[in-house]
C-alpha atoms as one frame of an Amber mdcrd trajectory, in Angstrom:
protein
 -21.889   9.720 -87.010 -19.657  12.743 -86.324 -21.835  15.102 -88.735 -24.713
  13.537 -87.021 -23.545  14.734 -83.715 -22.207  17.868 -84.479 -25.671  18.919
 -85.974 -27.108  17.727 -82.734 -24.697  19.636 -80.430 -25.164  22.899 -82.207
 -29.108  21.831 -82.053 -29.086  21.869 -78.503 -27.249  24.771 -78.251 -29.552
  26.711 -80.075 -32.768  25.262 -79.342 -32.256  24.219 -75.680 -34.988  21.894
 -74.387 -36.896  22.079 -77.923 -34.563  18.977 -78.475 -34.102  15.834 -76.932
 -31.706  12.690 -76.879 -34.171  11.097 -74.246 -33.834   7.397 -74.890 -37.223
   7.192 -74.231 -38.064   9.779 -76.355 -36.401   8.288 -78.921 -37.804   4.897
 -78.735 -40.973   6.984 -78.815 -40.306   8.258 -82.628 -38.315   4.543 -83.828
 -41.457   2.514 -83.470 -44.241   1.952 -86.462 -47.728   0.473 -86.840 -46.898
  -2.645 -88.880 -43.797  -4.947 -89.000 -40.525  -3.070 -89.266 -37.944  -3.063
 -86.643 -37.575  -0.521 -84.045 -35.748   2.680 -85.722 -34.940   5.279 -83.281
 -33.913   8.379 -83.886 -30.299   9.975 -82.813 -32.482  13.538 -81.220 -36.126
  14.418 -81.300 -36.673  17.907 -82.271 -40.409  19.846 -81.510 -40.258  23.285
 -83.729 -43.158  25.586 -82.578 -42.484  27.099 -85.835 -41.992  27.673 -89.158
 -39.179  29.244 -88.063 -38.211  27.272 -85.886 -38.274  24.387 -88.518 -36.036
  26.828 -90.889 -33.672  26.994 -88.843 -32.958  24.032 -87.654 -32.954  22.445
 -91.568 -30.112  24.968 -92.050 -27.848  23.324 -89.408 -28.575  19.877 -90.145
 -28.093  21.188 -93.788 -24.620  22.267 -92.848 -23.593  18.903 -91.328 -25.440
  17.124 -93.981 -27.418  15.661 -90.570 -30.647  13.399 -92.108 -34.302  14.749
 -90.976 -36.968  12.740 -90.662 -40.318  14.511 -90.306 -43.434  12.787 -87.692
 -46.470  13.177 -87.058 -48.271  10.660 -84.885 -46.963   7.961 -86.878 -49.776
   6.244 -88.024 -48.411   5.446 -91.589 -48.258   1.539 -92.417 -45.075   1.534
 -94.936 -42.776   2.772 -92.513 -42.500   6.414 -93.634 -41.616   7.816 -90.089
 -38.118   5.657 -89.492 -35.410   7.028 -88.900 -33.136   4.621 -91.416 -29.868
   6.667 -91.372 -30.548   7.965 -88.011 -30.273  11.795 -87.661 -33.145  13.756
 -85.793 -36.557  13.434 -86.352 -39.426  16.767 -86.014 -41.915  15.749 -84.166
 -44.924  18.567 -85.107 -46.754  17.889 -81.548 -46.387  21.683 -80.531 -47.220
  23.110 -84.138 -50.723  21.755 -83.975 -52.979  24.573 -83.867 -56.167  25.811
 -86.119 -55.045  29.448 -87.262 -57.416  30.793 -88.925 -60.992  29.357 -89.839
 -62.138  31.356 -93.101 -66.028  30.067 -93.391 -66.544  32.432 -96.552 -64.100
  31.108 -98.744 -64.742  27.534 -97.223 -61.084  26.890 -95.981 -58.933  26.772
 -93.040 -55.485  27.375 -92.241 -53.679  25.191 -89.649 -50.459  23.855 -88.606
 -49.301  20.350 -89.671 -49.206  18.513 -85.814 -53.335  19.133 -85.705 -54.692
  16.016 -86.055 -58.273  15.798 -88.326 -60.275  14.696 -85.529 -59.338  17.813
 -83.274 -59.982  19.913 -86.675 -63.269  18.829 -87.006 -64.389  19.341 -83.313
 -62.916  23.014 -83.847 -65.150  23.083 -87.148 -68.659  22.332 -85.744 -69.977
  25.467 -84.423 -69.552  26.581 -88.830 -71.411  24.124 -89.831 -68.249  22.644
 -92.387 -66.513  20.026 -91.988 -63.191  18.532 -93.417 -64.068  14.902 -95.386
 -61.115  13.397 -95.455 -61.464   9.861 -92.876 -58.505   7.580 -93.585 -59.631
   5.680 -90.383 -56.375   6.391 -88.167 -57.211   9.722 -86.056 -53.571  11.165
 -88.257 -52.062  14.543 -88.160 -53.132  16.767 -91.827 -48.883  17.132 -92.342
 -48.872  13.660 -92.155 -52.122  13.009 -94.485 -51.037  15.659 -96.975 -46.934
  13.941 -96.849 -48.719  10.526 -97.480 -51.973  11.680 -99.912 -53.998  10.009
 -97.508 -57.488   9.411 -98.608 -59.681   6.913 -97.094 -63.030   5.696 -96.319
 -64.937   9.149 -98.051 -62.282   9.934-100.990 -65.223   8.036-103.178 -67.128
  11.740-102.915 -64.698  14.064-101.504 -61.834  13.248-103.344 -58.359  12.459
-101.582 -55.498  15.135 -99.523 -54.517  16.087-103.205 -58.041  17.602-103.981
 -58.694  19.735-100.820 -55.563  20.977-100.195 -55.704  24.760-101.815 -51.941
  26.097-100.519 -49.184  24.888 -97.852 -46.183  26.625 -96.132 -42.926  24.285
 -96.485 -39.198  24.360 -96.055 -36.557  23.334 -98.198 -33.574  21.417 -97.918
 -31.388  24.263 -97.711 -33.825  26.010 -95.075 -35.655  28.033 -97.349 -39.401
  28.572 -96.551 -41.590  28.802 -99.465 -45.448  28.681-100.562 -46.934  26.564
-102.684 -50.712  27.719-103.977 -53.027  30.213-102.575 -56.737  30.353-100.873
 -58.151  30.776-104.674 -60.126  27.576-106.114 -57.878  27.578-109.002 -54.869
  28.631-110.726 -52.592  28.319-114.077 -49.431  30.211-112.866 -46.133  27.976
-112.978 -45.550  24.867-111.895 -47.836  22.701-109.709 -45.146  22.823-106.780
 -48.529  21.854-104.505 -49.131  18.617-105.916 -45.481  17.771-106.159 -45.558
  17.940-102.346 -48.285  16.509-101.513 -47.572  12.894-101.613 -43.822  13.169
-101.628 -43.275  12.112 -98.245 -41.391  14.508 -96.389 -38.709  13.626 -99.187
 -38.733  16.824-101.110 -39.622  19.292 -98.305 -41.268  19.697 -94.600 -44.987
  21.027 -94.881 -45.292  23.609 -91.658 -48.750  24.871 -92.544 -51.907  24.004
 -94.932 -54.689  26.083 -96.420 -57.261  23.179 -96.750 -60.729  23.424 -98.683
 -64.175  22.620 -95.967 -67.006  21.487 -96.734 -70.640  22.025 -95.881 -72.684
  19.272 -93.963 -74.727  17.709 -95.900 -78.227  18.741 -94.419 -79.105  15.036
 -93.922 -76.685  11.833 -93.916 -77.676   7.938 -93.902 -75.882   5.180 -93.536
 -76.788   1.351 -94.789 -75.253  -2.258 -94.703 -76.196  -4.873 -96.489 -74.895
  -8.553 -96.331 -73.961 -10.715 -99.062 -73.324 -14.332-100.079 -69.606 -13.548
-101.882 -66.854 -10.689-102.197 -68.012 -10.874-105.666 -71.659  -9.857-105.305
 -70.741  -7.328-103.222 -68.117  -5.774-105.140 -70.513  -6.086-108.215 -72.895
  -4.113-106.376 -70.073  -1.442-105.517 -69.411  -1.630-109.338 -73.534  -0.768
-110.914 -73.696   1.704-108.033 -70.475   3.828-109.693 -70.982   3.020-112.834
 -75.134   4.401-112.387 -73.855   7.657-110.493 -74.726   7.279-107.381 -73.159
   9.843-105.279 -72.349   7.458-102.403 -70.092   9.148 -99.826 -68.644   5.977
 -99.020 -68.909   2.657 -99.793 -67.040   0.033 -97.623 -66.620  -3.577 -98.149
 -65.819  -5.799 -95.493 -65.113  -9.602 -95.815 -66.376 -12.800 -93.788 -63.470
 -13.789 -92.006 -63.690  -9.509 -90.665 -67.035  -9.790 -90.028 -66.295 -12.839
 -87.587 -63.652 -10.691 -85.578 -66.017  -7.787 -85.097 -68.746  -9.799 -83.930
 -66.293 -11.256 -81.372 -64.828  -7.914 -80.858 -67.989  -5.746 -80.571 -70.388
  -8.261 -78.828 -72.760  -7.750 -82.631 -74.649 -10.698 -84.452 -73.879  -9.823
 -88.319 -74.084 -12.395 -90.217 -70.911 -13.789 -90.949 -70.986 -13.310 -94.732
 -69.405 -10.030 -96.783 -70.641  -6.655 -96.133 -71.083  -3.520 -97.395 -70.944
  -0.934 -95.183 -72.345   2.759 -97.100 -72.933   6.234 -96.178 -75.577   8.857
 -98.391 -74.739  12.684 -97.789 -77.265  15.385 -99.824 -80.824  16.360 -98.785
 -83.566  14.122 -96.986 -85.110  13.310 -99.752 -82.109  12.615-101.997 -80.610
  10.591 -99.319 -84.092   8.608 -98.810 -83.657   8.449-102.686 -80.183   6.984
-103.148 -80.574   4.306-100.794 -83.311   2.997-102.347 -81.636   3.190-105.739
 -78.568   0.987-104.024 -80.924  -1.547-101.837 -82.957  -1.883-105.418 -79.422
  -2.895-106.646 -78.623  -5.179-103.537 -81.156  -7.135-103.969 -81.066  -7.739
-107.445 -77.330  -9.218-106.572 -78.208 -11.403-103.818 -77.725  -8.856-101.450
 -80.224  -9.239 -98.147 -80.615  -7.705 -94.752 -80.369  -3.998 -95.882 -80.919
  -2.092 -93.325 -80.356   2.028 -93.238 -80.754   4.810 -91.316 -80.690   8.674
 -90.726 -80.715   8.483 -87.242 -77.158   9.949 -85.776 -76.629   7.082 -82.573
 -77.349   4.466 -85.131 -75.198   5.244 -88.196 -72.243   5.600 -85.259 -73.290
   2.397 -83.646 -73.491   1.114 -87.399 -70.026   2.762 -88.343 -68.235   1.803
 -85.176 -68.299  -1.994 -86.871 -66.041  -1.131 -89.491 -63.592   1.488 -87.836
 -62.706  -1.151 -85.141 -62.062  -3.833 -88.295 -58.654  -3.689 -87.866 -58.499
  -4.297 -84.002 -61.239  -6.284 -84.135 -58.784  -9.030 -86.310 -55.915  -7.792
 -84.560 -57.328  -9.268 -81.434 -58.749 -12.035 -83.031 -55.019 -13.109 -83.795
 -53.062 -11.449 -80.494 -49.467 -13.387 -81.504 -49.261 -12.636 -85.010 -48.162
  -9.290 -86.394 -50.086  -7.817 -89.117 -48.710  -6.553 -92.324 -51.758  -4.105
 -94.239 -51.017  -3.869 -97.778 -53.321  -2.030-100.296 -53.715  -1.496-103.795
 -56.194   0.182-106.062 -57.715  -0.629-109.303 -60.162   0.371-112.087 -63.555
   0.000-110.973 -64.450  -2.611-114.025 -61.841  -4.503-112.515 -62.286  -4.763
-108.757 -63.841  -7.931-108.929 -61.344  -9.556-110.477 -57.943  -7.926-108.458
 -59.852  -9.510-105.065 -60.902 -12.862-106.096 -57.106 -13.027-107.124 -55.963
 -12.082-103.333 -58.405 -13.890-101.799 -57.225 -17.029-103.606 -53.501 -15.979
-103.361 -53.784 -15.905 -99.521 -55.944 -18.692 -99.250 -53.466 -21.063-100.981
 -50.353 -19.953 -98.676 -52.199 -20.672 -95.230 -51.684 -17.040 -93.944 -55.159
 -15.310 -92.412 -55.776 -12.548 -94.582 -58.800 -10.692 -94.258 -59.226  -7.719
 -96.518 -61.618  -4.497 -96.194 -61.619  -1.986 -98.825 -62.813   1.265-100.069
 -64.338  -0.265-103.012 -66.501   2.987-103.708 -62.779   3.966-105.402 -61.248
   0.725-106.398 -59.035   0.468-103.282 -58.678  -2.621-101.155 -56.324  -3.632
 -98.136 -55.382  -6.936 -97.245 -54.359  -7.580 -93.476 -51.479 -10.310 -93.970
 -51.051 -11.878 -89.849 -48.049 -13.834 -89.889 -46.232 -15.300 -86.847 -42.591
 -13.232 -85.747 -41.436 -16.528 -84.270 -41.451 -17.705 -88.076 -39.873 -15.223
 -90.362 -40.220 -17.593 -93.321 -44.070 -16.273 -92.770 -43.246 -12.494 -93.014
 -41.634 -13.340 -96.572 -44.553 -15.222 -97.761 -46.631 -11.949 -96.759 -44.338
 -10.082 -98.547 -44.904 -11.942-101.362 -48.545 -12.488-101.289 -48.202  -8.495
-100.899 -45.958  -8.220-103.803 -48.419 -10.174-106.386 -50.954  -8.214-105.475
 -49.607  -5.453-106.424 -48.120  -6.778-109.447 -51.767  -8.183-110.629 -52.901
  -4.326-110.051 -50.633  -3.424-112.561 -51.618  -6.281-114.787 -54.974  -4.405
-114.457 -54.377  -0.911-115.196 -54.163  -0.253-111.514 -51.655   1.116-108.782
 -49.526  -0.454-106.502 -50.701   1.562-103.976 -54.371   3.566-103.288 -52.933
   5.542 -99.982 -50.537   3.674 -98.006 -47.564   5.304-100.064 -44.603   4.054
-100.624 -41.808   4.576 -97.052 -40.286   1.930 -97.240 -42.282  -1.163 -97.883
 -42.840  -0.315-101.628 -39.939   0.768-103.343 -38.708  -1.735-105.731 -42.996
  -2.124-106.446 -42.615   1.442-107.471 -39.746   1.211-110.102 -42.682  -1.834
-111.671 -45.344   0.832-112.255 -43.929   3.728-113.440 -40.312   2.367-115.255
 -38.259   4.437-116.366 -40.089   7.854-115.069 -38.427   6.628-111.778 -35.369
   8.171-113.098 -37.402  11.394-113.587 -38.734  11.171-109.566 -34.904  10.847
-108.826 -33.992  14.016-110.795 -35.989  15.906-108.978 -34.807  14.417-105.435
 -31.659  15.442-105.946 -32.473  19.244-107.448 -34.216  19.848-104.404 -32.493
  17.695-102.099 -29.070  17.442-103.435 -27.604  15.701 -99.905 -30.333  13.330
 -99.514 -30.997  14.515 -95.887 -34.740  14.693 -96.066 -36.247  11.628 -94.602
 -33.472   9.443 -96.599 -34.190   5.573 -97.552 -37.935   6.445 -98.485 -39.742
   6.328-101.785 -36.723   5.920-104.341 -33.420   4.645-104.015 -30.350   7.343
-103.986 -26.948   6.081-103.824
């Protein structure tokens, strides 16, 4: 606690109001969006930048002060606590756009910009950043977690359109990973090693991301079907035939229930896929009729699609409000979203598993998925005046993941790990754990960056 202090006092005596021990503040930067306990923070620090973030590592450095970086704390595994206290960044004043470079499609921008104010600053180019992983997130925050989401099916995930990044070291250093070229084979990939690790290996303070162009025409379809299983086999011919579906969405009964409730719509109450086309009119026109074809020869009925921009957002809006939608469905329970992600031969399978899993413990579970990619979350509700029902979650959570393995599969698709997942980690990848710690402690060697996340170090 002394160390802890004495980083903050010489914080505040170099940084002035850039930091703050505001209780409220704090509280601000301890809470999370799924079911662990409040974590506050000792201080709140907000860098401007990378300087400023430099700095600041140095002195915590020197008191061996933990550092736990935020962004707007959208992650689900609880990535963002503050378990051993110390100060958290909070990137809310490094959140510009720098530099838009149309030409080489990229963009450089600070980590605190969040991808929905990216993309507004992107429309007068005509490019676009793809990456959707439903929660309007910061891109320090996507590129810490390897966020993906509802279009990584066509685009690819944060670890594919992220060309270069600024990010500082345990020890204060500031170094660059990558550059604004489309490839390279000089040293290590010290860009991929980032991405993904969590704020446990460094703090990202800027990002050279790849754009996009918009697609010249985009549709969007849903389709209803009698079980998870024809829909997911649909999900399964479509990949398998090449379809170049931007996304591909499944959402099950008991969801579509809550969103009719929720969004005053008549779906039928059956599983849905929700799907989006991206490419020219006429390949657009093209590929949904190459995935209603498909539908229908599943069971599939009801497709409906459309080019038209108010409809596909009316359409959409349905499956970005799933999660509220079921949230206020069940108002006292607290939801616990796991995910995993499997082989795309064996999606089928991995949900008819949860789906029976869940049903057989008495816990509502509904589960949505980016099935385009193998990846599927189940929403676990269980009641915080019965704790006994957070452990059954965790366990319905825990043989999920387990059967993904079983599978050829991952534990997780794009949660990460925080938290939530740790021992679930050491299961999938064994001994190589040992490798993950090695390299913790080269580049970390005090353990201060965001400590009690991804692998255990005594």
């Amino acid at each position: 606690m002394a160390k802890i202090q004495d980083a903050i006092s010489e914080l505040e005596h170099t940084f002035g109001d850039k930091l703050s021990q505001t209780q409220s503040i704090r509280d601000l930067h301890g809470q999370n969006e799924t079911y662990f306990a409040a974590m506050p923070p000792d201080a709140v620090f907000f860098p401007e930048t990378s300087e400023d973030v430099a700095a600041a590592v140095k002195i915590c450095a020197k008191h061996g002060c933990p550092i736990v970086p935020w962004g707007v704390g959208t992650s689900l595994e609880g990535h963002a606590l503050a378990v051993k206290g110390g100060v958290t960044f909070s990137f809310q004043n490094m959140a510009s756009v720098i530099e838009i470079l149309p030409q080489d499609l990229s963009v450089r921008v600070q980590p605190g910009v969040t991808r929905e104010v990216l993309n507004q600053e992107l429309r007068a180019t005509g490019l676009f950043f793809p990456i959707d992983p439903g929660a309007n997130a910061t891109i320090g925050g996507m590129a810490a977690t390897r966020a993906s989401g509802t279009t990584a099916v066509r685009y690819g995930t944060m670890r594919e359109n992220i060309l270069a990044m600024t990010v500082v070291m345990a020890d204060g250093c500031i170094i660059k990973t990558g550059t604004r070229a489309k490839k390279s084979s000089a040293g290590y990939d010290l860009n991929h090693l980032l991405i993904g690790s969590e704020g446990t290996l460094g703090i990202i303070t800027e990002l050279t991301l790849k754009l996009h162009g918009q697609p010249e025409a985009i549709g969007a379809a849903i389709c209803a079907f009698p079980s998870v299983e024809r829909a997911v086999n649909t999900t399964i011919q479509c990949i398998q035939m090449g379809i170049p579906v931007a996304r591909m969405e499944l959402v099950d009964a008991i969801s579509m229930k809550c969103i009719n409730a929720y969004s005053k719509t008549d779906y039928p109450e059956e599983p849905h896929l929700f799907m989006e086309f991206h490419g020219t009119k006429a390949s657009v026109t093209e590929q949904s009729q190459m995935v209603e074809t498909i539908a229908q020869e599943l069971g599939g009925n009801g497709f409906q699609w459309t080019t038209k921009p108010e409809e596909r957002t009316q359409l959409w809006s349905a499956r970005h409000t799933a999660y509220w939608a079921i949230k206020a469905h069940w108002p006292e329970r607290q939801g616990m979203s796991t995910d995993v992600c499997v082989p795309i031969s064996q999606l089928a399978e991995a949900i008819a598993a949860a789906q029976k899993d869940v049903a057989a413990h008495g816990l509502p579970g509904p589960i949505v998925g980016h099935v385009g990619d193998g990846n599927y979350h189940v929403l676990l509700l269980s009641d915080p005046n019965q704790p006994s029902e957070l452990q059954v979650a965790k366990d319905i959570a825990a043989r999920m993941a387990e059967h993904a393995l079983q599978l050829g599969g991952t534990i997780t698709g794009e949660h990460g790990i925080g938290m939530g997942k740790m021992a679930l980690l050491e299961s999938e990848y064994g001994p190589s754990v040992q490798t993950m710690s090695a390299i913790k402690r080269a580049l970390d060697p005090q353990n201060i960056l965001n400590p009690g996340k991804i692998i255990r170090i005594n």
